[in-house]
Amino acid sequence: MAKAFRLSLMKTVILGGIALVLSACPLLAQKTLKAELLLDSKSVLGEGAIWHPSAQELYWVDIEQGFLHVYKPASRQNKTVALGQKVGTVVPSSSGNAIVALHDGIYRYRFAEKKLELIIPNPENTTTLNRFNDGKCDPAGRLWVGTIGSNKSAALYCMDSQYRMARMKEEVAISNGIVWSLDKKTMYYIDTPTGKVVVYDYDNDSGEITNPRDAIIIPPDMGGPDGSTIDAEGMIWIAHWGAYCVARWNPLTGEMLCKVQVPAAHVTSCAFGGANLDSLFITTARTGVSDEDLKKYPLSGGLFVVEPGVRGVEANLFVEKDQ
């Protein structure tokens, strides 16, 4: 009977040669979960949540205020660093620093010295007013980061450990959520106004991406897809701007599997963290929210958390050479 019970809680599905274990976790079976407030930060534009696995800290940013936040769940303390200009994203580096994408370039922030160092200028600063937006590191330790601009003037870039930057995709409007599959063979990417997640064949050795096709189409009534993360079962969790939620999606079928309600309209990013990678941290924004909605949802701009009943995977660090 015990064996039958275990089998009832787990099912293996093989699609496209990839074996996925789909959990029938009681929490996920509820389909709709509710996030709880962790920190009433009242961020103007909270973004970029990423868990540092060895430091056991959550990095996240407030784009508009130029803040880099470091939250320690163990002590429930949040440390804030003012960077002096808008910051699109942050990733931990292998040397213990943080790599931050500011308006005018990619910088290294040295926590010990409390010092910013320019690595490479924003390649679009001479031709547009575009700033850097969301970004993450691939399994090989390269930084992928995109820009945001009008009339599809933005792009997606990749910076390697030698600090060489290549333009990987052009004609982007709002470069956002980006994650890689567990087998390191595919990359999922969001350009928010398109309302979809595009999947690419990905070469981990070279970083080359090819053969783009639609993986997930977001219904118009579910807002705009923003930041994303992937769980240990290969499912993608997407923050939905304007829709008060984070949703779990199957990238192989395009099906929505679960929704997390968040008491804030503009949900911007999500990341698994905690000692067991079983907590989903969620950032939100106050910008673009009417006074009426702020009265209804006063926690907008806060940092939230939920335990969805599935674990995430460790974030990829940026591999720095000789630092």
PDB file of C-alpha atoms in Angstrom:
ATOM      1  CA  MET A   1       0.000   0.000   0.000  1.00  0.00           C
ATOM      2  CA  ALA A   2       2.880   2.373   0.816  1.00  0.00           C
ATOM      3  CA  LYS A   3       4.314   1.776  -2.647  1.00  0.00           C
ATOM      4  CA  ALA A   4       0.990   2.515  -4.281  1.00  0.00           C
ATOM      5  CA  PHE A   5       0.725   5.735  -2.265  1.00  0.00           C
ATOM      6  CA  ARG A   6       4.156   6.882  -3.413  1.00  0.00           C
ATOM      7  CA  LEU A   7       3.282   6.154  -7.013  1.00  0.00           C
ATOM      8  CA  SER A   8       0.086   8.150  -6.663  1.00  0.00           C
ATOM      9  CA  LEU A   9       2.121  11.186  -5.608  1.00  0.00           C
ATOM     10  CA  MET A  10       4.560  11.048  -8.497  1.00  0.00           C
ATOM     11  CA  LYS A  11       4.258  10.502 -12.219  1.00  0.00           C
ATOM     12  CA  THR A  12       6.985  10.455 -14.841  1.00  0.00           C
ATOM     13  CA  VAL A  13       6.199  11.924 -18.233  1.00  0.00           C
ATOM     14  CA  ILE A  14       8.522  11.679 -21.217  1.00  0.00           C
ATOM     15  CA  LEU A  15       8.162  14.492 -23.730  1.00  0.00           C
ATOM     16  CA  GLY A  16      10.624  15.183 -26.508  1.00  0.00           C
ATOM     17  CA  GLY A  17      13.102  12.753 -25.008  1.00  0.00           C
ATOM     18  CA  ILE A  18      13.139  14.591 -21.668  1.00  0.00           C
ATOM     19  CA  ALA A  19      11.922  12.768 -18.584  1.00  0.00           C
ATOM     20  CA  LEU A  20      10.016  15.026 -16.214  1.00  0.00           C
ATOM     21  CA  VAL A  21       8.840  14.060 -12.769  1.00  0.00           C
ATOM     22  CA  LEU A  22       5.508  15.755 -12.154  1.00  0.00           C
ATOM     23  CA  SER A  23       4.698  15.970  -8.463  1.00  0.00           C
ATOM     24  CA  ALA A  24       1.170  15.706  -7.153  1.00  0.00           C
ATOM     25  CA  CYS A  25       2.158  17.697  -4.089  1.00  0.00           C
ATOM     26  CA  PRO A  26      -0.895  18.583  -1.987  1.00  0.00           C
ATOM     27  CA  LEU A  27       0.010  22.283  -2.074  1.00  0.00           C
ATOM     28  CA  LEU A  28       0.399  22.408  -5.840  1.00  0.00           C
ATOM     29  CA  ALA A  29      -2.786  20.395  -6.227  1.00  0.00           C
ATOM     30  CA  GLN A  30      -4.646  23.324  -4.698  1.00  0.00           C
ATOM     31  CA  LYS A  31      -3.871  25.256  -7.922  1.00  0.00           C
ATOM     32  CA  THR A  32      -4.057  28.626  -6.145  1.00  0.00           C
ATOM     33  CA  LEU A  33      -1.726  29.595  -3.286  1.00  0.00           C
ATOM     34  CA  LYS A  34      -1.267  32.867  -1.391  1.00  0.00           C
ATOM     35  CA  ALA A  35       1.991  34.711  -0.824  1.00  0.00           C
ATOM     36  CA  GLU A  36       2.755  36.269   2.554  1.00  0.00           C
ATOM     37  CA  LEU A  37       4.522  39.555   3.225  1.00  0.00           C
ATOM     38  CA  LEU A  38       8.158  39.210   4.206  1.00  0.00           C
ATOM     39  CA  LEU A  39       9.266  42.856   4.100  1.00  0.00           C
ATOM     40  CA  ASP A  40       7.125  45.971   3.664  1.00  0.00           C
ATOM     41  CA  SER A  41       9.848  47.768   1.701  1.00  0.00           C
ATOM     42  CA  LYS A  42       7.492  49.921  -0.386  1.00  0.00           C
ATOM     43  CA  SER A  43       9.879  49.572  -3.307  1.00  0.00           C
ATOM     44  CA  VAL A  44       9.150  51.786  -6.292  1.00  0.00           C
ATOM     45  CA  LEU A  45      10.195  49.002  -8.658  1.00  0.00           C
ATOM     46  CA  GLY A  46      11.378  45.911  -6.801  1.00  0.00           C
ATOM     47  CA  GLU A  47      13.056  43.439  -9.171  1.00  0.00           C
ATOM     48  CA  GLY A  48      15.844  40.962  -9.830  1.00  0.00           C
ATOM     49  CA  ALA A  49      15.345  38.435  -7.004  1.00  0.00           C
ATOM     50  CA  ILE A  50      18.133  35.824  -6.894  1.00  0.00           C
ATOM     51  CA  TRP A  51      19.265  33.502  -4.091  1.00  0.00           C
ATOM     52  CA  HIS A  52      22.958  33.238  -3.213  1.00  0.00           C
ATOM     53  CA  PRO A  53      23.280  29.538  -2.267  1.00  0.00           C
ATOM     54  CA  SER A  54      26.496  29.668  -0.237  1.00  0.00           C
ATOM     55  CA  ALA A  55      25.825  32.985   1.537  1.00  0.00           C
ATOM     56  CA  GLN A  56      22.182  31.984   2.169  1.00  0.00           C
ATOM     57  CA  GLU A  57      21.050  35.465   1.178  1.00  0.00           C
ATOM     58  CA  LEU A  58      18.520  36.914  -1.218  1.00  0.00           C
ATOM     59  CA  TYR A  59      19.803  39.604  -3.565  1.00  0.00           C
ATOM     60  CA  TRP A  60      17.232  41.918  -5.120  1.00  0.00           C
ATOM     61  CA  VAL A  61      16.992  45.499  -6.358  1.00  0.00           C
ATOM     62  CA  ASP A  62      14.784  48.569  -6.529  1.00  0.00           C
ATOM     63  CA  ILE A  63      15.384  49.763 -10.075  1.00  0.00           C
ATOM     64  CA  GLU A  64      14.058  53.303  -9.739  1.00  0.00           C
ATOM     65  CA  GLN A  65      15.751  54.105  -6.432  1.00  0.00           C
ATOM     66  CA  GLY A  66      19.031  52.475  -7.440  1.00  0.00           C
ATOM     67  CA  PHE A  67      19.073  50.179  -4.401  1.00  0.00           C
ATOM     68  CA  LEU A  68      20.792  46.815  -4.090  1.00  0.00           C
ATOM     69  CA  HIS A  69      19.134  44.825  -1.296  1.00  0.00           C
ATOM     70  CA  VAL A  70      20.570  41.818   0.548  1.00  0.00           C
ATOM     71  CA  TYR A  71      18.038  39.975   2.716  1.00  0.00           C
ATOM     72  CA  LYS A  72      19.048  37.331   5.275  1.00  0.00           C
ATOM     73  CA  PRO A  73      16.103  35.099   6.231  1.00  0.00           C
ATOM     74  CA  ALA A  74      18.007  33.683   9.211  1.00  0.00           C
ATOM     75  CA  SER A  75      18.107  37.083  10.928  1.00  0.00           C
ATOM     76  CA  ARG A  76      15.223  38.697   9.010  1.00  0.00           C
ATOM     77  CA  GLN A  77      17.511  41.613   8.257  1.00  0.00           C
ATOM     78  CA  ASN A  78      17.640  43.541   4.990  1.00  0.00           C
ATOM     79  CA  LYS A  79      20.776  45.490   4.083  1.00  0.00           C
ATOM     80  CA  THR A  80      20.491  48.217   1.440  1.00  0.00           C
ATOM     81  CA  VAL A  81      23.252  49.647  -0.751  1.00  0.00           C
ATOM     82  CA  ALA A  82      22.600  52.870  -2.696  1.00  0.00           C
ATOM     83  CA  LEU A  83      24.276  52.501  -6.098  1.00  0.00           C
ATOM     84  CA  GLY A  84      23.670  56.024  -7.373  1.00  0.00           C
ATOM     85  CA  GLN A  85      21.746  55.198 -10.540  1.00  0.00           C
ATOM     86  CA  LYS A  86      19.042  52.861 -11.802  1.00  0.00           C
ATOM     87  CA  VAL A  87      19.916  49.182 -11.418  1.00  0.00           C
ATOM     88  CA  GLY A  88      18.293  46.577 -13.648  1.00  0.00           C
ATOM     89  CA  THR A  89      19.542  43.373 -12.101  1.00  0.00           C
ATOM     90  CA  VAL A  90      22.088  41.750  -9.797  1.00  0.00           C
ATOM     91  CA  VAL A  91      23.856  38.369  -9.839  1.00  0.00           C
ATOM     92  CA  PRO A  92      26.350  36.948  -7.336  1.00  0.00           C
ATOM     93  CA  SER A  93      29.845  36.267  -8.630  1.00  0.00           C
ATOM     94  CA  SER A  94      32.191  33.372  -7.948  1.00  0.00           C
ATOM     95  CA  SER A  95      34.622  35.722  -6.169  1.00  0.00           C
ATOM     96  CA  GLY A  96      32.120  36.905  -3.587  1.00  0.00           C
ATOM     97  CA  ASN A  97      31.270  40.158  -5.340  1.00  0.00           C
ATOM     98  CA  ALA A  98      27.995  41.170  -6.963  1.00  0.00           C
ATOM     99  CA  ILE A  99      27.668  41.979 -10.647  1.00  0.00           C
ATOM    100  CA  VAL A 100      25.094  44.734 -11.187  1.00  0.00           C
ATOM    101  CA  ALA A 101      23.637  46.085 -14.422  1.00  0.00           C
ATOM    102  CA  LEU A 102      23.288  49.843 -13.956  1.00  0.00           C
ATOM    103  CA  HIS A 103      21.924  52.377 -16.424  1.00  0.00           C
ATOM    104  CA  ASP A 104      25.272  53.163 -18.010  1.00  0.00           C
ATOM    105  CA  GLY A 105      27.037  49.813 -17.789  1.00  0.00           C
ATOM    106  CA  ILE A 106      27.872  46.559 -16.041  1.00  0.00           C
ATOM    107  CA  TYR A 107      29.640  47.025 -12.717  1.00  0.00           C
ATOM    108  CA  ARG A 108      31.267  44.911 -10.040  1.00  0.00           C
ATOM    109  CA  TYR A 109      30.246  45.754  -6.492  1.00  0.00           C
ATOM    110  CA  ARG A 110      32.811  44.755  -3.875  1.00  0.00           C
ATOM    111  CA  PHE A 111      31.006  44.264  -0.589  1.00  0.00           C
ATOM    112  CA  ALA A 112      34.190  44.320   1.514  1.00  0.00           C
ATOM    113  CA  GLU A 113      35.331  47.681   0.158  1.00  0.00           C
ATOM    114  CA  LYS A 114      31.813  49.009  -0.518  1.00  0.00           C
ATOM    115  CA  LYS A 115      33.094  49.939  -3.951  1.00  0.00           C
ATOM    116  CA  LEU A 116      31.657  49.977  -7.483  1.00  0.00           C
ATOM    117  CA  GLU A 117      33.927  49.208 -10.443  1.00  0.00           C
ATOM    118  CA  LEU A 118      32.889  49.629 -14.070  1.00  0.00           C
ATOM    119  CA  ILE A 119      33.400  46.464 -16.112  1.00  0.00           C
ATOM    120  CA  ILE A 120      31.896  47.439 -19.448  1.00  0.00           C
ATOM    121  CA  PRO A 121      29.794  50.428 -20.604  1.00  0.00           C
ATOM    122  CA  ASN A 122      26.233  50.049 -21.831  1.00  0.00           C
ATOM    123  CA  PRO A 123      26.702  49.570 -25.599  1.00  0.00           C
ATOM    124  CA  GLU A 124      23.472  51.474 -26.273  1.00  0.00           C
ATOM    125  CA  ASN A 125      24.336  54.631 -24.317  1.00  0.00           C
ATOM    126  CA  THR A 126      25.759  56.375 -27.372  1.00  0.00           C
ATOM    127  CA  THR A 127      22.715  55.750 -29.568  1.00  0.00           C
ATOM    128  CA  THR A 128      19.705  55.529 -27.213  1.00  0.00           C
ATOM    129  CA  LEU A 129      18.566  56.268 -23.675  1.00  0.00           C
ATOM    130  CA  ASN A 130      18.013  52.565 -23.074  1.00  0.00           C
ATOM    131  CA  ARG A 131      18.992  51.139 -19.710  1.00  0.00           C
ATOM    132  CA  PHE A 132      19.835  47.611 -18.655  1.00  0.00           C
ATOM    133  CA  ASN A 133      16.965  45.522 -17.305  1.00  0.00           C
ATOM    134  CA  ASP A 134      16.636  41.889 -16.202  1.00  0.00           C
ATOM    135  CA  GLY A 135      19.460  39.363 -16.424  1.00  0.00           C
ATOM    136  CA  LYS A 136      20.741  36.003 -15.168  1.00  0.00           C
ATOM    137  CA  CYS A 137      23.790  33.775 -15.554  1.00  0.00           C
ATOM    138  CA  ASP A 138      23.798  30.668 -17.724  1.00  0.00           C
ATOM    139  CA  PRO A 139      25.113  27.266 -16.530  1.00  0.00           C
ATOM    140  CA  ALA A 140      28.601  28.143 -17.832  1.00  0.00           C
ATOM    141  CA  GLY A 141      28.734  31.315 -15.730  1.00  0.00           C
ATOM    142  CA  ARG A 142      28.156  33.917 -18.441  1.00  0.00           C
ATOM    143  CA  LEU A 143      25.927  36.915 -17.721  1.00  0.00           C
ATOM    144  CA  TRP A 144      22.922  37.364 -20.003  1.00  0.00           C
ATOM    145  CA  VAL A 145      21.339  40.783 -19.614  1.00  0.00           C
ATOM    146  CA  GLY A 146      18.936  42.762 -21.745  1.00  0.00           C
ATOM    147  CA  THR A 147      17.914  46.370 -22.140  1.00  0.00           C
ATOM    148  CA  ILE A 148      14.583  48.197 -22.232  1.00  0.00           C
ATOM    149  CA  GLY A 149      13.690  50.760 -24.880  1.00  0.00           C
ATOM    150  CA  SER A 150      11.003  52.202 -27.108  1.00  0.00           C
ATOM    151  CA  ASN A 151      10.202  51.052 -30.661  1.00  0.00           C
ATOM    152  CA  LYS A 152      11.984  47.722 -30.162  1.00  0.00           C
ATOM    153  CA  SER A 153      15.335  49.492 -29.849  1.00  0.00           C
ATOM    154  CA  ALA A 154      16.540  47.225 -27.024  1.00  0.00           C
ATOM    155  CA  ALA A 155      18.567  44.024 -27.215  1.00  0.00           C
ATOM    156  CA  LEU A 156      19.794  40.965 -25.315  1.00  0.00           C
ATOM    157  CA  TYR A 157      23.518  40.645 -24.531  1.00  0.00           C
ATOM    158  CA  CYS A 158      25.869  37.991 -23.191  1.00  0.00           C
ATOM    159  CA  MET A 159      29.051  38.791 -21.241  1.00  0.00           C
ATOM    160  CA  ASP A 160      31.636  36.056 -20.663  1.00  0.00           C
ATOM    161  CA  SER A 161      34.217  35.668 -17.896  1.00  0.00           C
ATOM    162  CA  GLN A 162      36.726  37.694 -19.931  1.00  0.00           C
ATOM    163  CA  TYR A 163      34.211  40.585 -19.873  1.00  0.00           C
ATOM    164  CA  ARG A 164      33.571  40.382 -23.603  1.00  0.00           C
ATOM    165  CA  MET A 165      30.012  41.315 -24.530  1.00  0.00           C
ATOM    166  CA  ALA A 166      28.117  40.020 -27.552  1.00  0.00           C
ATOM    167  CA  ARG A 167      24.694  41.084 -28.829  1.00  0.00           C
ATOM    168  CA  MET A 168      22.566  37.931 -28.978  1.00  0.00           C
ATOM    169  CA  LYS A 169      19.144  39.279 -29.982  1.00  0.00           C
ATOM    170  CA  GLU A 170      17.952  42.565 -31.472  1.00  0.00           C
ATOM    171  CA  GLU A 171      14.581  44.345 -31.854  1.00  0.00           C
ATOM    172  CA  VAL A 172      13.638  43.777 -28.215  1.00  0.00           C
ATOM    173  CA  ALA A 173      11.168  46.007 -26.337  1.00  0.00           C
ATOM    174  CA  ILE A 174      11.471  44.980 -22.662  1.00  0.00           C
ATOM    175  CA  SER A 175      14.030  42.239 -22.062  1.00  0.00           C
ATOM    176  CA  ASN A 176      12.932  40.162 -19.097  1.00  0.00           C
ATOM    177  CA  GLY A 177      12.790  36.659 -17.565  1.00  0.00           C
ATOM    178  CA  ILE A 178      15.483  34.258 -18.689  1.00  0.00           C
ATOM    179  CA  VAL A 179      16.187  30.699 -17.468  1.00  0.00           C
ATOM    180  CA  TRP A 180      17.858  27.520 -18.695  1.00  0.00           C
ATOM    181  CA  SER A 181      16.521  23.973 -18.697  1.00  0.00           C
ATOM    182  CA  LEU A 182      17.864  21.420 -16.244  1.00  0.00           C
ATOM    183  CA  ASP A 183      19.715  19.546 -18.998  1.00  0.00           C
ATOM    184  CA  LYS A 184      21.415  22.785 -20.189  1.00  0.00           C
ATOM    185  CA  LYS A 185      20.108  22.314 -23.719  1.00  0.00           C
ATOM    186  CA  THR A 186      17.443  25.013 -23.917  1.00  0.00           C
ATOM    187  CA  MET A 187      17.041  28.651 -22.906  1.00  0.00           C
ATOM    188  CA  TYR A 188      13.710  30.353 -22.147  1.00  0.00           C
ATOM    189  CA  TYR A 189      13.395  34.095 -22.748  1.00  0.00           C
ATOM    190  CA  ILE A 190      10.738  36.775 -22.259  1.00  0.00           C
ATOM    191  CA  ASP A 191      10.260  40.037 -24.136  1.00  0.00           C
ATOM    192  CA  THR A 192       7.353  41.317 -22.034  1.00  0.00           C
ATOM    193  CA  PRO A 193       5.158  43.070 -24.660  1.00  0.00           C
ATOM    194  CA  THR A 194       5.096  39.929 -26.813  1.00  0.00           C
ATOM    195  CA  GLY A 195       3.134  38.143 -24.074  1.00  0.00           C
ATOM    196  CA  LYS A 196       5.041  34.900 -24.496  1.00  0.00           C
ATOM    197  CA  VAL A 197       8.028  32.798 -23.513  1.00  0.00           C
ATOM    198  CA  VAL A 198      10.310  31.882 -26.403  1.00  0.00           C
ATOM    199  CA  VAL A 199      12.499  28.780 -26.224  1.00  0.00           C
ATOM    200  CA  TYR A 200      15.898  28.502 -27.930  1.00  0.00           C
ATOM    201  CA  ASP A 201      18.231  25.588 -28.489  1.00  0.00           C
ATOM    202  CA  TYR A 202      21.211  26.448 -26.297  1.00  0.00           C
ATOM    203  CA  ASP A 203      24.863  25.346 -26.567  1.00  0.00           C
ATOM    204  CA  ASN A 204      26.429  25.459 -23.121  1.00  0.00           C
ATOM    205  CA  ASP A 205      29.993  25.353 -24.480  1.00  0.00           C
ATOM    206  CA  SER A 206      29.684  28.284 -26.879  1.00  0.00           C
ATOM    207  CA  GLY A 207      26.644  30.102 -25.500  1.00  0.00           C
ATOM    208  CA  GLU A 208      25.054  30.076 -28.954  1.00  0.00           C
ATOM    209  CA  ILE A 209      21.250  30.170 -29.161  1.00  0.00           C
ATOM    210  CA  THR A 210      19.321  28.974 -32.230  1.00  0.00           C
ATOM    211  CA  ASN A 211      15.928  27.813 -33.470  1.00  0.00           C
ATOM    212  CA  PRO A 212      13.549  30.147 -31.556  1.00  0.00           C
ATOM    213  CA  ARG A 213       9.928  29.036 -31.148  1.00  0.00           C
ATOM    214  CA  ASP A 214       7.046  29.828 -28.824  1.00  0.00           C
ATOM    215  CA  ALA A 215       6.866  27.816 -25.607  1.00  0.00           C
ATOM    216  CA  ILE A 216       4.217  29.629 -23.542  1.00  0.00           C
ATOM    217  CA  ILE A 217       1.568  32.114 -24.652  1.00  0.00           C
ATOM    218  CA  ILE A 218       0.303  34.285 -21.805  1.00  0.00           C
ATOM    219  CA  PRO A 219      -3.430  35.139 -22.013  1.00  0.00           C
ATOM    220  CA  PRO A 220      -4.046  38.923 -22.157  1.00  0.00           C
ATOM    221  CA  ASP A 221      -6.028  38.848 -18.910  1.00  0.00           C
ATOM    222  CA  MET A 222      -2.929  37.541 -17.076  1.00  0.00           C
ATOM    223  CA  GLY A 223      -0.898  40.696 -17.551  1.00  0.00           C
ATOM    224  CA  GLY A 224       2.621  40.869 -18.933  1.00  0.00           C
ATOM    225  CA  PRO A 225       5.211  38.163 -18.244  1.00  0.00           C
ATOM    226  CA  ASP A 226       8.100  39.594 -16.241  1.00  0.00           C
ATOM    227  CA  GLY A 227      10.861  37.852 -14.282  1.00  0.00           C
ATOM    228  CA  SER A 228      11.035  34.060 -14.095  1.00  0.00           C
ATOM    229  CA  THR A 229      12.725  31.098 -12.447  1.00  0.00           C
ATOM    230  CA  ILE A 230      12.769  27.325 -12.905  1.00  0.00           C
ATOM    231  CA  ASP A 231      12.060  24.579 -10.374  1.00  0.00           C
ATOM    232  CA  ALA A 232      13.593  21.149  -9.841  1.00  0.00           C
ATOM    233  CA  GLU A 233      10.887  19.559 -12.004  1.00  0.00           C
ATOM    234  CA  GLY A 234      11.681  21.759 -15.004  1.00  0.00           C
ATOM    235  CA  MET A 235       8.602  23.949 -14.651  1.00  0.00           C
ATOM    236  CA  ILE A 236       8.851  27.738 -15.076  1.00  0.00           C
ATOM    237  CA  TRP A 237       7.489  30.229 -12.527  1.00  0.00           C
ATOM    238  CA  ILE A 238       6.648  33.620 -14.031  1.00  0.00           C
ATOM    239  CA  ALA A 239       5.897  36.932 -12.317  1.00  0.00           C
ATOM    240  CA  HIS A 240       2.871  38.539 -13.969  1.00  0.00           C
ATOM    241  CA  TRP A 241       2.983  42.336 -14.175  1.00  0.00           C
ATOM    242  CA  GLY A 242      -0.501  43.764 -13.717  1.00  0.00           C
ATOM    243  CA  ALA A 243      -2.119  40.474 -12.700  1.00  0.00           C
ATOM    244  CA  TYR A 244      -1.495  40.121  -8.933  1.00  0.00           C
ATOM    245  CA  CYS A 245       0.211  36.757  -9.257  1.00  0.00           C
ATOM    246  CA  VAL A 246       3.078  34.426  -9.990  1.00  0.00           C
ATOM    247  CA  ALA A 247       2.143  31.384 -12.080  1.00  0.00           C
ATOM    248  CA  ARG A 248       3.777  28.014 -12.655  1.00  0.00           C
ATOM    249  CA  TRP A 249       3.878  26.924 -16.302  1.00  0.00           C
ATOM    250  CA  ASN A 250       4.851  23.755 -18.135  1.00  0.00           C
ATOM    251  CA  PRO A 251       7.205  24.925 -20.921  1.00  0.00           C
ATOM    252  CA  LEU A 252       6.707  21.722 -22.916  1.00  0.00           C
ATOM    253  CA  THR A 253       2.913  21.939 -23.085  1.00  0.00           C
ATOM    254  CA  GLY A 254       2.288  25.652 -22.481  1.00  0.00           C
ATOM    255  CA  GLU A 255      -0.148  24.780 -19.674  1.00  0.00           C
ATOM    256  CA  MET A 256      -0.538  26.816 -16.486  1.00  0.00           C
ATOM    257  CA  LEU A 257      -0.237  24.477 -13.508  1.00  0.00           C
ATOM    258  CA  CYS A 258      -0.550  26.657 -10.427  1.00  0.00           C
ATOM    259  CA  LYS A 259      -1.031  30.299  -9.419  1.00  0.00           C
ATOM    260  CA  VAL A 260       0.247  32.222  -6.402  1.00  0.00           C
ATOM    261  CA  GLN A 261      -1.887  35.212  -5.478  1.00  0.00           C
ATOM    262  CA  VAL A 262       0.076  38.309  -4.453  1.00  0.00           C
ATOM    263  CA  PRO A 263      -1.562  41.388  -2.872  1.00  0.00           C
ATOM    264  CA  ALA A 264       0.085  43.748  -5.361  1.00  0.00           C
ATOM    265  CA  ALA A 265      -0.814  44.392  -8.988  1.00  0.00           C
ATOM    266  CA  HIS A 266       2.683  44.608 -10.398  1.00  0.00           C
ATOM    267  CA  VAL A 267       4.546  41.389  -9.622  1.00  0.00           C
ATOM    268  CA  THR A 268       8.051  41.617 -11.065  1.00  0.00           C
ATOM    269  CA  SER A 269      10.340  38.688 -10.245  1.00  0.00           C
ATOM    270  CA  CYS A 270      10.592  35.447  -8.294  1.00  0.00           C
ATOM    271  CA  ALA A 271      13.376  33.200  -7.053  1.00  0.00           C
ATOM    272  CA  PHE A 272      13.624  29.988  -5.067  1.00  0.00           C
ATOM    273  CA  GLY A 273      15.713  30.201  -1.926  1.00  0.00           C
ATOM    274  CA  GLY A 274      16.061  29.152   1.681  1.00  0.00           C
ATOM    275  CA  ALA A 275      18.169  26.351   3.111  1.00  0.00           C
ATOM    276  CA  ASN A 276      16.217  23.749   1.120  1.00  0.00           C
ATOM    277  CA  LEU A 277      15.383  25.958  -1.871  1.00  0.00           C
ATOM    278  CA  ASP A 278      11.719  25.454  -1.043  1.00  0.00           C
ATOM    279  CA  SER A 279      10.718  29.099  -0.504  1.00  0.00           C
ATOM    280  CA  LEU A 280       9.682  31.247  -3.454  1.00  0.00           C
ATOM    281  CA  PHE A 281      10.628  34.889  -2.922  1.00  0.00           C
ATOM    282  CA  ILE A 282       8.599  37.444  -4.881  1.00  0.00           C
ATOM    283  CA  THR A 283       9.274  41.132  -5.619  1.00  0.00           C
ATOM    284  CA  THR A 284       6.641  43.739  -6.482  1.00  0.00           C
ATOM    285  CA  ALA A 285       6.363  47.399  -7.499  1.00  0.00           C
ATOM    286  CA  ARG A 286       4.420  50.534  -6.589  1.00  0.00           C
ATOM    287  CA  THR A 287       5.167  52.423  -9.798  1.00  0.00           C
ATOM    288  CA  GLY A 288       2.219  52.750 -12.145  1.00  0.00           C
ATOM    289  CA  VAL A 289      -0.256  51.887  -9.390  1.00  0.00           C
ATOM    290  CA  SER A 290      -3.166  54.299  -8.891  1.00  0.00           C
ATOM    291  CA  ASP A 291      -3.832  55.923  -5.515  1.00  0.00           C
ATOM    292  CA  GLU A 292      -7.059  53.940  -5.330  1.00  0.00           C
ATOM    293  CA  ASP A 293      -5.263  50.642  -5.856  1.00  0.00           C
ATOM    294  CA  LEU A 294      -2.599  51.593  -3.311  1.00  0.00           C
ATOM    295  CA  LYS A 295      -5.362  52.028  -0.748  1.00  0.00           C
ATOM    296  CA  LYS A 296      -6.673  48.554  -1.604  1.00  0.00           C
ATOM    297  CA  TYR A 297      -3.206  47.002  -1.803  1.00  0.00           C
ATOM    298  CA  PRO A 298      -0.975  49.019   0.568  1.00  0.00           C
ATOM    299  CA  LEU A 299       1.688  46.282   0.566  1.00  0.00           C
ATOM    300  CA  SER A 300       2.502  46.945  -3.112  1.00  0.00           C
ATOM    301  CA  GLY A 301       6.266  47.239  -3.499  1.00  0.00           C
ATOM    302  CA  GLY A 302       6.853  44.708  -0.740  1.00  0.00           C
ATOM    303  CA  LEU A 303       8.894  41.504  -0.711  1.00  0.00           C
ATOM    304  CA  PHE A 304       6.754  38.364  -0.403  1.00  0.00           C
ATOM    305  CA  VAL A 305       7.282  34.633   0.091  1.00  0.00           C
ATOM    306  CA  VAL A 306       5.374  31.384  -0.366  1.00  0.00           C
ATOM    307  CA  GLU A 307       6.255  27.705   0.119  1.00  0.00           C
ATOM    308  CA  PRO A 308       4.711  26.121  -2.974  1.00  0.00           C
ATOM    309  CA  GLY A 309       5.591  22.500  -2.244  1.00  0.00           C
ATOM    310  CA  VAL A 310       8.310  22.159  -4.863  1.00  0.00           C
ATOM    311  CA  ARG A 311      11.999  23.034  -4.739  1.00  0.00           C
ATOM    312  CA  GLY A 312      14.021  25.249  -6.984  1.00  0.00           C
ATOM    313  CA  VAL A 313      17.559  24.807  -8.289  1.00  0.00           C
ATOM    314  CA  GLU A 314      20.690  26.706  -7.317  1.00  0.00           C
ATOM    315  CA  ALA A 315      21.251  29.943  -9.216  1.00  0.00           C
ATOM    316  CA  ASN A 316      24.227  30.129 -11.552  1.00  0.00           C
ATOM    317  CA  LEU A 317      26.973  32.506 -10.402  1.00  0.00           C
ATOM    318  CA  PHE A 318      28.934  34.783 -12.715  1.00  0.00           C
ATOM    319  CA  VAL A 319      32.380  33.236 -13.155  1.00  0.00           C
ATOM    320  CA  GLU A 320      34.995  35.936 -12.552  1.00  0.00           C
ATOM    321  CA  LYS A 321      38.598  35.408 -13.534  1.00  0.00           C
ATOM    322  CA  ASP A 322      41.395  36.521 -11.216  1.00  0.00           C
ATOM    323  CA  GLN A 323      39.254  38.634  -8.928  1.00  0.00           C
TER     324      GLN A 323
END
